[in-house]
Amino acid sequence: MYVEKDKHLLTLFRIAPERAFREMFDVYYMQLCVYVVQLTDSFDMAEDVVQEFMVYFLEKKYYEKVSDNLRGYLFYAVRNATLLALKRNNRMSMEDISGMQVEIPDEGYDREELSEQEKKLMADLEKLPQQEILAVKAVILENKKYKEAAEELNISVNTLKTYLSRALKKLRKDNNLMNFF
């Protein structure tokens, strides 16, 4: 799935970089944020890191240096950007960073295995408090913007982010969330 999408995006970057960037953002933004949450335990920090990286990626035309595996490049580069941000913010020492093991999600999963994991995730999702369930469904499953989801739920954007962060942290304990993003 991602191999074809990456080829399309890399070709599009040569023709229409802004359009390619928008498509890349739509495909990879949330996946990268969830990946960074595994490293930081902060959805706000994850968003900041991913957004800064994506802007840098476009401004410095790093898409010209990627030959075929855009997805792999993005996850690798965002991981490095996250570790640098953690170091900059004095949240981790170099010793902590060097021992950190976080898997980059693999694109190839057995359908049966994925289906079982999805059932488990949905069961665990239903165990969360109602506000957290609604936050996850709105932002992740329905891909709504924070402002739109917050207005629908009649809460502030910061409250929505708090619910989302709590839910992801709880779900991450028992599930490999990266299988679903």
Backbone as a ProteinNet text record, in pm:
[ID]
protein_1_A
[PRIMARY]
MYVEKDKHLLTLFRIAPERAFREMFDVYYMQLCVYVVQLTDSFDMAEDVVQEFMVYFLEKKYYEKVSDNLRGYLFYAVRNATLLALKRNNRMSMEDISGMQVEIPDEGYDREELSEQEKKLMADLEKLPQQEILAVKAVILENKKYKEAAEELNISVNTLKTYLSRALKKLRKDNNLMNFF
[TERTIARY]
82.1	0	87.7	184.1	266.6	368.1	411.3	510.7	455.7	334.3	272.6	246.4	199.6	171.3	301	409.2	538.1	587	574.3	615	536.1	405.7	318.9	363.3	386.4	425	559.8	656.9	789.5	785.4	703.4	685.3	617.5	514.8	440.5	527.5	619.8	709.9	790.6	824.3	901.6	817.2	686.5	596.9	529.5	472.2	395.6	424.4	534.6	576	471.1	399.6	300.6	186.4	142.1	34.7	82.9	204.9	262.8	275.6	317.4	331.5	198	92.9	-41.5	-83.4	-61.2	-97.1	-12.8	116.7	204.3	157.7	123.4	74.9	-51	-144.7	-269.6	-245.4	-150.1	-122.5	-42.8	58.4	155	149.6	82.9	87	43.8	-74.2	-124.1	-40	3.7	89	216.9	277.6	401.5	378.1	266.7	236	221	148.9	130.5	264.5	348.2	481.7	563.2	557.9	634.9	579.1	449	390.7	454.8	492.5	559	692.2	756.2	885.9	873	768.8	759.6	652.3	551.3	433.5	361.6	377.8	312.5	260.8	129.6	72.2	105.5	109.6	144.3	286.1	379.1	517.9	528.5	453.9	455.5	410.7	303.6	255.4	359.1	420.1	521.5	637.9	687	801.5	766.1	651.7	612.6	588	520.2	493.9	623.6	711.9	840	919.4	920.8	994.3	934.7	803.1	740.9	766.9	762.7	792.8	938.2	1026.8	1168.7	1190.8	1121.9	1130.7	1095.7	989.5	947.5	1041.7	1072.6	1156.7	1295.9	1354.9	1490.2	1491.3	1373.8	1356.1	1420.7	1400.6	1455.9	1390.5	1274.6	1209.5	1296.8	1386.7	1476.6	1582.2	1606.6	1708.2	1652.2	1519.6	1456.8	1435.5	1492.5	1483.9	1363.6	1330.5	1218.6	1135.2	1193.6	1119.2	1088.6	991.8	954.1	906	822.3	766.6	878.5	971.2	1083	1165.9	1191.6	1267.4	1196.8	1065.2	989.5	996.1	973.6	976.9	1116.7	1217.8	1355.4	1391.4	1359.2	1392.1	1313	1186.2	1104.4	1154.3	1199.1	1256.4	1378.3	1466	1584.5	1546.4	1448.1	1402.9	1343.9	1274.9	1216.7	1325.4	1424.1	1532	1608.9	1628.5	1694.4	1609	1477.6	1387.5	1387.1	1387.4	1392.3	1521.9	1629.8	1760.8	1761.2	1710.2	1704.4	1622.1	1514	1424.5	1467.7	1588.5	1643.3	1550.4	1477.7	1388.2	1455.8	1569.1	1640.5	1789.4	1866.6	2011.6	2050.7	2171	2218.9	2221.3	2246.6	2246.3	2106.5	2004.4	1866.7	1833	1871.9	1839.8	1907	2032	2104.6	2046.4	1982.8	1926.2	1781.5	1723.6	1581.2	1551.7	1454.9	1414	1265.8	1233.6	1095.6	1089.4	1002.3	992.9	922.9	978.6	910.9	807.5	683.3	579.2	608.9	583.3	603.1	475.6	489.9	369.8	304.6	373.7	319.2	273.3	143.6	87.2	-5.1	-9.7	-103	-244	-334.4	-470.2	-541.1	-522.4	-587.3	-532.7	-401	-337.5	-385.3	-390.7	-435.4	-580.3	-663.7	-803.9	-817.8	-740.1	-742.6	-698.2	-591.8	-542.8	-644.2	-710.8	-812.5	-928.3	-971.6	-1078.7	-1037.2	-913.4	-863.4	-858.2	-810.1	-802.8	-942.6	-1038.4	-1174.7	-1234.9	-1207.1	-1255.6	-1191.8	-1061.5	-992.4	-1041.2	-1071.1	-1123	-1255.1	-1339.4	-1470.4	-1458.9	-1344	-1322.5	-1282.6	-1246.5	-1203.8	-1323.8	-1297	-1405.1	-1466.8	-1593.1	-1668.9	-1602.9	-1551.1	-1490.4	-1367.8	-1289.8	-1170.4	-1207.9	-1309.8	-1358.5	-1399.6	-1476.7	-1525.1	-1408.4	-1307.7	-1190.3	-1114.9	-1091.1	-1020.5	-1099.6	-1228.9	-1312.2	-1312.7	-1326.2	-1334.5	-1202.6	-1093.6	-965.9	-896.1	-893.8	-816.9	-901.3	-1014.3	-1093.9	-1169.1	-1215.9	-1289.8	-1202.5	-1076.1	-978	-1025.8	-1091.5	-1138.2	-1028.5	-1032.8	-940.5	-977.2	-878.9	-903.9	-1018.4	-1013.2	-1115.3	-1255	-1267.6	-1396.5	-1444.6	-1355.1	-1391.7	-1428.9	-1352.4	-1380.2	-1516.3	-1546.1	-1676.9	-1789.3	-1773.4	-1875.2	-1898.1	-1789.3	-1798.2	-1826	-1833.1	-1860.5	-1754.3	-1628.5	-1515.9	-1409	-1311.7	-1202.4	-1105.4	-1025.9	-925.4	-824.1	-784.1	-688.7	-746.4	-873.3	-938.1	-942.6	-972.8	-973.8	-836.6	-731.6	-595.8	-560.4	-605.9	-580.8	-649.1	-775.9	-848.3	-778.7	-737.7	-672.9	-540.1	-462.2	-333.4	-350.1	-445.6	-471.8	-514.2	-604	-654.3	-542.2	-460.6	-351.4	-251.7	-226.7	-133.6	-188.4	-317	-379	-380.7	-418.5	-427	-289.5	-189.9	-55.5	-1	-46.4	2.1	-25.6	-141.7	-181.5	-187.1	-165.6	-178.8	-61	-33.9	64.6	-13.1	-31.9	-115.1	-65.5	63.2	115	57	1.6	-59.9	-180.7	-236.8	-362.7	-349.8	-228.8	-212.9	-114.5
-118.3	0	126.4	131.7	251.8	263.8	152.8	157.8	236.9	207.3	278.1	424.7	447.8	585.2	667.2	605.8	675.2	708.8	614.3	640.5	757.8	756	864.2	998.1	1001.3	1126.3	1177.8	1087.8	1130.4	1184.6	1125.5	1176.5	1313.3	1323.3	1448.6	1560.7	1527.9	1630.1	1696.9	1623.1	1681.4	1778.5	1752.9	1831.7	1945.2	1909.7	2005.4	1982.7	2038.4	2012.1	2045.6	2155.7	2193.9	2093.3	2048.4	1948.9	1815.7	1777.4	1653.5	1663.1	1779.7	1799.8	1782	1838.9	1828.2	1681.6	1608.2	1466.1	1388.1	1418.1	1350.5	1379	1502.4	1542.3	1462.9	1454.9	1381.8	1234.1	1174.4	1031.4	1003	1082.8	1046.6	1126.7	1238.7	1324.2	1251.5	1194.7	1130.7	1008.6	932.6	817.1	860.9	967.8	1017.7	1072.5	1139.8	1191.5	1077.5	974	860.3	793	784.6	727.6	810.5	942.7	1030.5	1027.7	1008.8	997.1	880.7	775.7	662.1	704	801.1	847.4	955.4	1036.2	1155.4	1149.6	1066.7	1064.4	1198.7	1276.2	1406.5	1426.6	1433.8	1454.6	1594.5	1692.8	1829.5	1834.8	1771.7	1771.5	1695.4	1585.2	1506.7	1592.3	1665.5	1752.5	1857.3	1918.1	2020.8	1963.3	1847.5	1786	1751.5	1688.9	1645.6	1766.3	1866.6	1985.5	2057	2073.6	2139.8	2060.7	1928.2	1846.1	1858.9	1853.9	1858.6	1991.1	2099.6	2230.3	2233.5	2184.2	2178.2	2090.9	1977.8	1884	1953.7	2035.5	2106.2	2222.6	2303.1	2421.4	2385	2281.7	2241	2143.1	2113.7	2025.4	1887.9	1834.5	1702.7	1592.6	1619.9	1521.6	1489.6	1581.2	1555.9	1450.6	1429.1	1333.8	1193.7	1180.9	1051.1	982.4	862.6	795.1	701.7	628.1	536	513.1	504.7	471	596	671.7	795.2	766.8	668	633.3	602	517.4	483	605.1	689.6	811.8	900.8	918.7	1005.8	956.4	827.4	774.3	786	756.9	765.8	910.9	1002	1143.3	1201.9	1165.3	1216.4	1159.7	1036.4	978.1	1060.2	1089.8	1169.7	1309.8	1370.6	1503.5	1499.8	1392.7	1377.4	1364.4	1281	1262.1	1391.8	1468.8	1599.1	1695.7	1693.4	1780.8	1742.2	1613	1567.4	1613.6	1602.1	1644.5	1796	1870.9	2017.4	2062.2	1991.1	2027.4	1966.6	1907.6	1845.5	1741.2	1672.5	1568.4	1432.4	1421.1	1294.2	1320.5	1230.7	1238.6	1158.2	1175.4	1098.3	949.9	912.9	771.4	711.6	787.6	740.3	723.8	822.3	821.4	705.3	679.9	575.3	436.7	413.5	282.2	266.7	369.2	366.4	279.1	192.4	104.7	126.1	188	206	159.5	66.6	7.7	100.7	111.8	180.9	83	126.6	33.5	-28.9	-155.1	-230.6	-220	-215.5	-202.9	-336.8	-446.2	-576.2	-653.9	-673	-750	-856.4	-966.3	-1073	-1019.9	-1037.1	-982.7	-1039.8	-1168.6	-1231.7	-1173.3	-1157.7	-1100.5	-956.8	-880.8	-743.2	-735.9	-825.2	-829	-859	-953.2	-986.4	-866.6	-801.6	-685.5	-571.5	-556.3	-452.2	-480.1	-606	-642.5	-612	-646.7	-619.8	-469.7	-394.5	-249.5	-190.7	-235.1	-182.6	-219	-340.1	-380.4	-292.8	-268.8	-182.8	-38.9	5.4	140.5	158.7	56.9	65.5	69.1	31.6	33.2	173	260.8	396.5	479.8	587.6	681.5	738.1	769.6	814.1	931.4	1029.9	1147.7	1108.4	1013.7	970	890.9	808.9	733.8	831.8	932	1029.4	1107	1139.2	1211.4	1125.7	999.9	908.8	890.5	866.3	844.7	967.8	1084.7	1207.6	1239.4	1238.5	1283.8	1175.9	1054.3	950.1	870.6	820.5	735.3	814.7	933.7	1015.6	1124.5	1136.3	1229	1375.1	1415.9	1553.9	1642	1767.2	1864.7	1884.4	1924.3	1942.6	2040.4	2151.3	2254	2199.6	2131.7	2074.7	1970.8	1882.3	1777.9	1840	1938.2	2003.5	2072.6	2140.5	2205.8	2104.4	1995.1	1889	1831	1816.6	1756.5	1860.5	1986.3	2096.3	2109.1	2097.4	2111.2	2197.5	2238.7	2319.1	2228.1	2287.1	2211.9	2148.7	2223.5	2168.8	2049.2	2055.1	1942	1821.7	1845.7	1737.7	1672.7	1753.7	1700.2	1618.9	1664.9	1592.2	1455.9	1453.6	1326.3	1232.8	1286.9	1206.8	1151	1233.4	1190.9	1080.9	1098	996.5	864.5	873.9	753	678.5	751	686.8	622.5	688.4	633.5	501.2	498.7	376.5	265.6	300.4	200.1	145.4	231.5	191.2	84.6	83.4	-14.7	-158.3	-181.4	-318.3	-347	-248.9	-266.7	-203.6	-254.3	-189.6	-97.7	26.6	121.8	144.7	127.8	159.5	70	-43.1	-130.4	-65.5	33.3	87	224	280.1	414.1	414.1
0	0	0	92.4	103.6	-8.4	-64.7	-172	-290.1	-329.8	-442.6	-407.2	-286	-242.9	-240.7	-191.2	-187.5	-328.2	-420.7	-559.1	-616.4	-591.9	-639.7	-581	-450	-384	-432.7	-447.1	-491.7	-634.4	-720	-855.7	-851.8	-766.6	-755.1	-698.2	-609.7	-554.5	-665.2	-769.8	-880.7	-963.2	-968.5	-1052.5	-975	-859.2	-779.2	-631	-581.3	-442.9	-336.2	-353.4	-253.1	-247	-361.8	-366.3	-308	-341.5	-288.2	-136.8	-89	54.8	124.5	69.1	127.7	135.2	26.9	25.3	126	131.2	226.6	369.4	394.9	527.3	562.6	469.8	494.4	523.4	454.2	469.9	596.6	625.7	729.2	859	861.1	979.9	1107.1	1107.8	1229.6	1265.9	1166.4	1193.9	1263.7	1213.8	1271.5	1412.4	1432.9	1566.8	1667.5	1629.7	1719.9	1748.1	1647	1664.4	1763.6	1750.8	1839.1	1981.9	1997.6	2131.7	2206.8	2135.7	2199.9	2261	2202.4	2251.5	2358.3	2350	2434.2	2541.4	2524	2612	2613.4	2507.8	2498.4	2356.1	2343	2210.7	2159.8	2250.7	2210	2154.7	2224.7	2177.7	2046.4	2035.4	1911.7	1793.4	1811.8	1704.1	1666.7	1767.2	1740.9	1660.6	1703.1	1636	1491.5	1471.1	1336.2	1246.9	1297.4	1216.8	1179	1276.5	1247.8	1144.2	1160.8	1065.3	925.8	914.4	782.1	711.6	786	726.8	680.2	764.1	730.8	606.8	600.5	488.1	356.5	358.4	237.4	206.1	307.5	284.1	232.9	287.9	249.5	131.7	79.9	-35.8	-13.9	104.9	134.9	52	-4.3	-91.4	-212.1	-249.4	-361.9	-328.3	-198.7	-155.6	-131.2	-131.1	-106.3	-239.9	-253.5	-382.9	-394.8	-287.2	-303.9	-177.6	-60.7	60.1	141.8	97.5	164.8	306.8	322.6	453.6	553.1	515.1	602.2	637.8	539.1	561.4	663.4	646.1	735.8	880.1	900.6	1036.8	1097	1019.9	1068.7	1104	1015.1	1036.4	1153.1	1165.1	1275.4	1408.5	1408.2	1530.3	1573.1	1479.2	1510.9	1558.9	1494.6	1534.9	1676	1707.5	1840.7	1946.2	1919.2	2015.5	2038.1	1932.1	1946.9	2029	2005.9	2081.5	2229.2	2257.3	2396.5	2462.2	2390.8	2443.5	2465.3	2368	2377.9	2498.2	2524.3	2633.9	2766.9	2766.9	2887.9	2949.3	2863	2913	2912.9	2843.2	2839.4	2827	2883.4	2866.6	2743.2	2698.5	2582.7	2615	2741.8	2779.6	2761.8	2803	2786.4	2639	2559	2416.5	2345.5	2377.9	2305.4	2330.4	2444.9	2474.3	2432.2	2375.3	2342.9	2221.8	2235.6	2126.6	2097.3	1988.2	1944.7	1801.1	1774.5	1641.6	1543.4	1426.2	1317.1	1263.6	1248.6	1206.5	1071.3	1062.8	939.8	857.4	726.9	644.4	613.9	635.2	600.3	721.8	736.5	845.8	790.5	860	829	855.7	761.8	777.2	898.9	923.4	1038.4	1168.3	1175.2	1293.7	1314.7	1207.3	1215	1262.1	1212.5	1251.2	1400.5	1451	1594.2	1678.1	1635	1708.7	1705.6	1593.2	1581.8	1677.6	1687.5	1780.5	1923.9	1958.4	2093.3	2119.5	2022.3	2037.2	2057.7	1978.7	1990.6	2126.7	2175.2	2307.6	2415.1	2403.7	2500.5	2489.9	2370.2	2348.9	2423.9	2419.7	2485.4	2638.1	2692.3	2837.6	2887	2794.7	2832.2	2877.3	2952.1	2984.5	2855.5	2861.2	2743.9	2671.1	2746.7	2684.1	2601.4	2653.9	2582.9	2457.8	2466.8	2349.9	2240.4	2277.8	2179.8	2116.9	2196.8	2145.5	2043.5	2075.7	1984.4	1856.2	1868.3	1749.6	1659.6	1718.9	1638.7	1569.3	1643.5	1588.7	1506.2	1556.7	1489.3	1391.1	1435.6	1346.8	1240.2	1275.8	1179	1116.6	1162.2	1106.1	1104.8	1213.4	1224.1	1282.7	1250.1	1307	1454.1	1534.1	1677.4	1703.4	1634.6	1658.6	1627.8	1515.5	1474.6	1576.7	1618.5	1714.4	1849.4	1893	2021.1	2019.7	1910.2	1898.9	1902.3	1831.1	1830.7	1969.4	2044.6	2177.4	2286.4	2246.2	2338.9	2447.8	2407.6	2499.6	2433.1	2511.3	2454.4	2379.3	2293.7	2218.4	2314.5	2417.4	2514.4	2590	2624.1	2691.3	2598	2472.9	2373.5	2364.9	2357.1	2348.8	2473.7	2589	2713.4	2709.5	2669.2	2658	2560.1	2447.7	2344.6	2394.9	2458.9	2511.6	2616	2706.6	2809.3	2746	2648.9	2583.8	2511.9	2438.2	2364.8	2460	2570.2	2669.2	2725.2	2757.4	2811.4	2706.6	2584.8	2478.5	2442.4	2450.3	2414.3	2508.6	2632.9	2730.3	2685.2	2626.2	2592.2	2443.1	2360.6	2215.7	2145.3	2026.1	1940.8	1847.9	1892	1815.5	1674.5	1651.7	1519.9	1412.1	1448.3	1347.8	1281.3	1346.9	1299	1234	1231.5	1175.1	1063.5
[MASK]
+++++++++++++++++++++++++++++++++++++++++++++++++++++++++++++++++++++++++++++++++++++++++++++++++++++++++++++++++++++++++++++++++++++++++++++++++++++++++++++++++++++++++++++++++++++

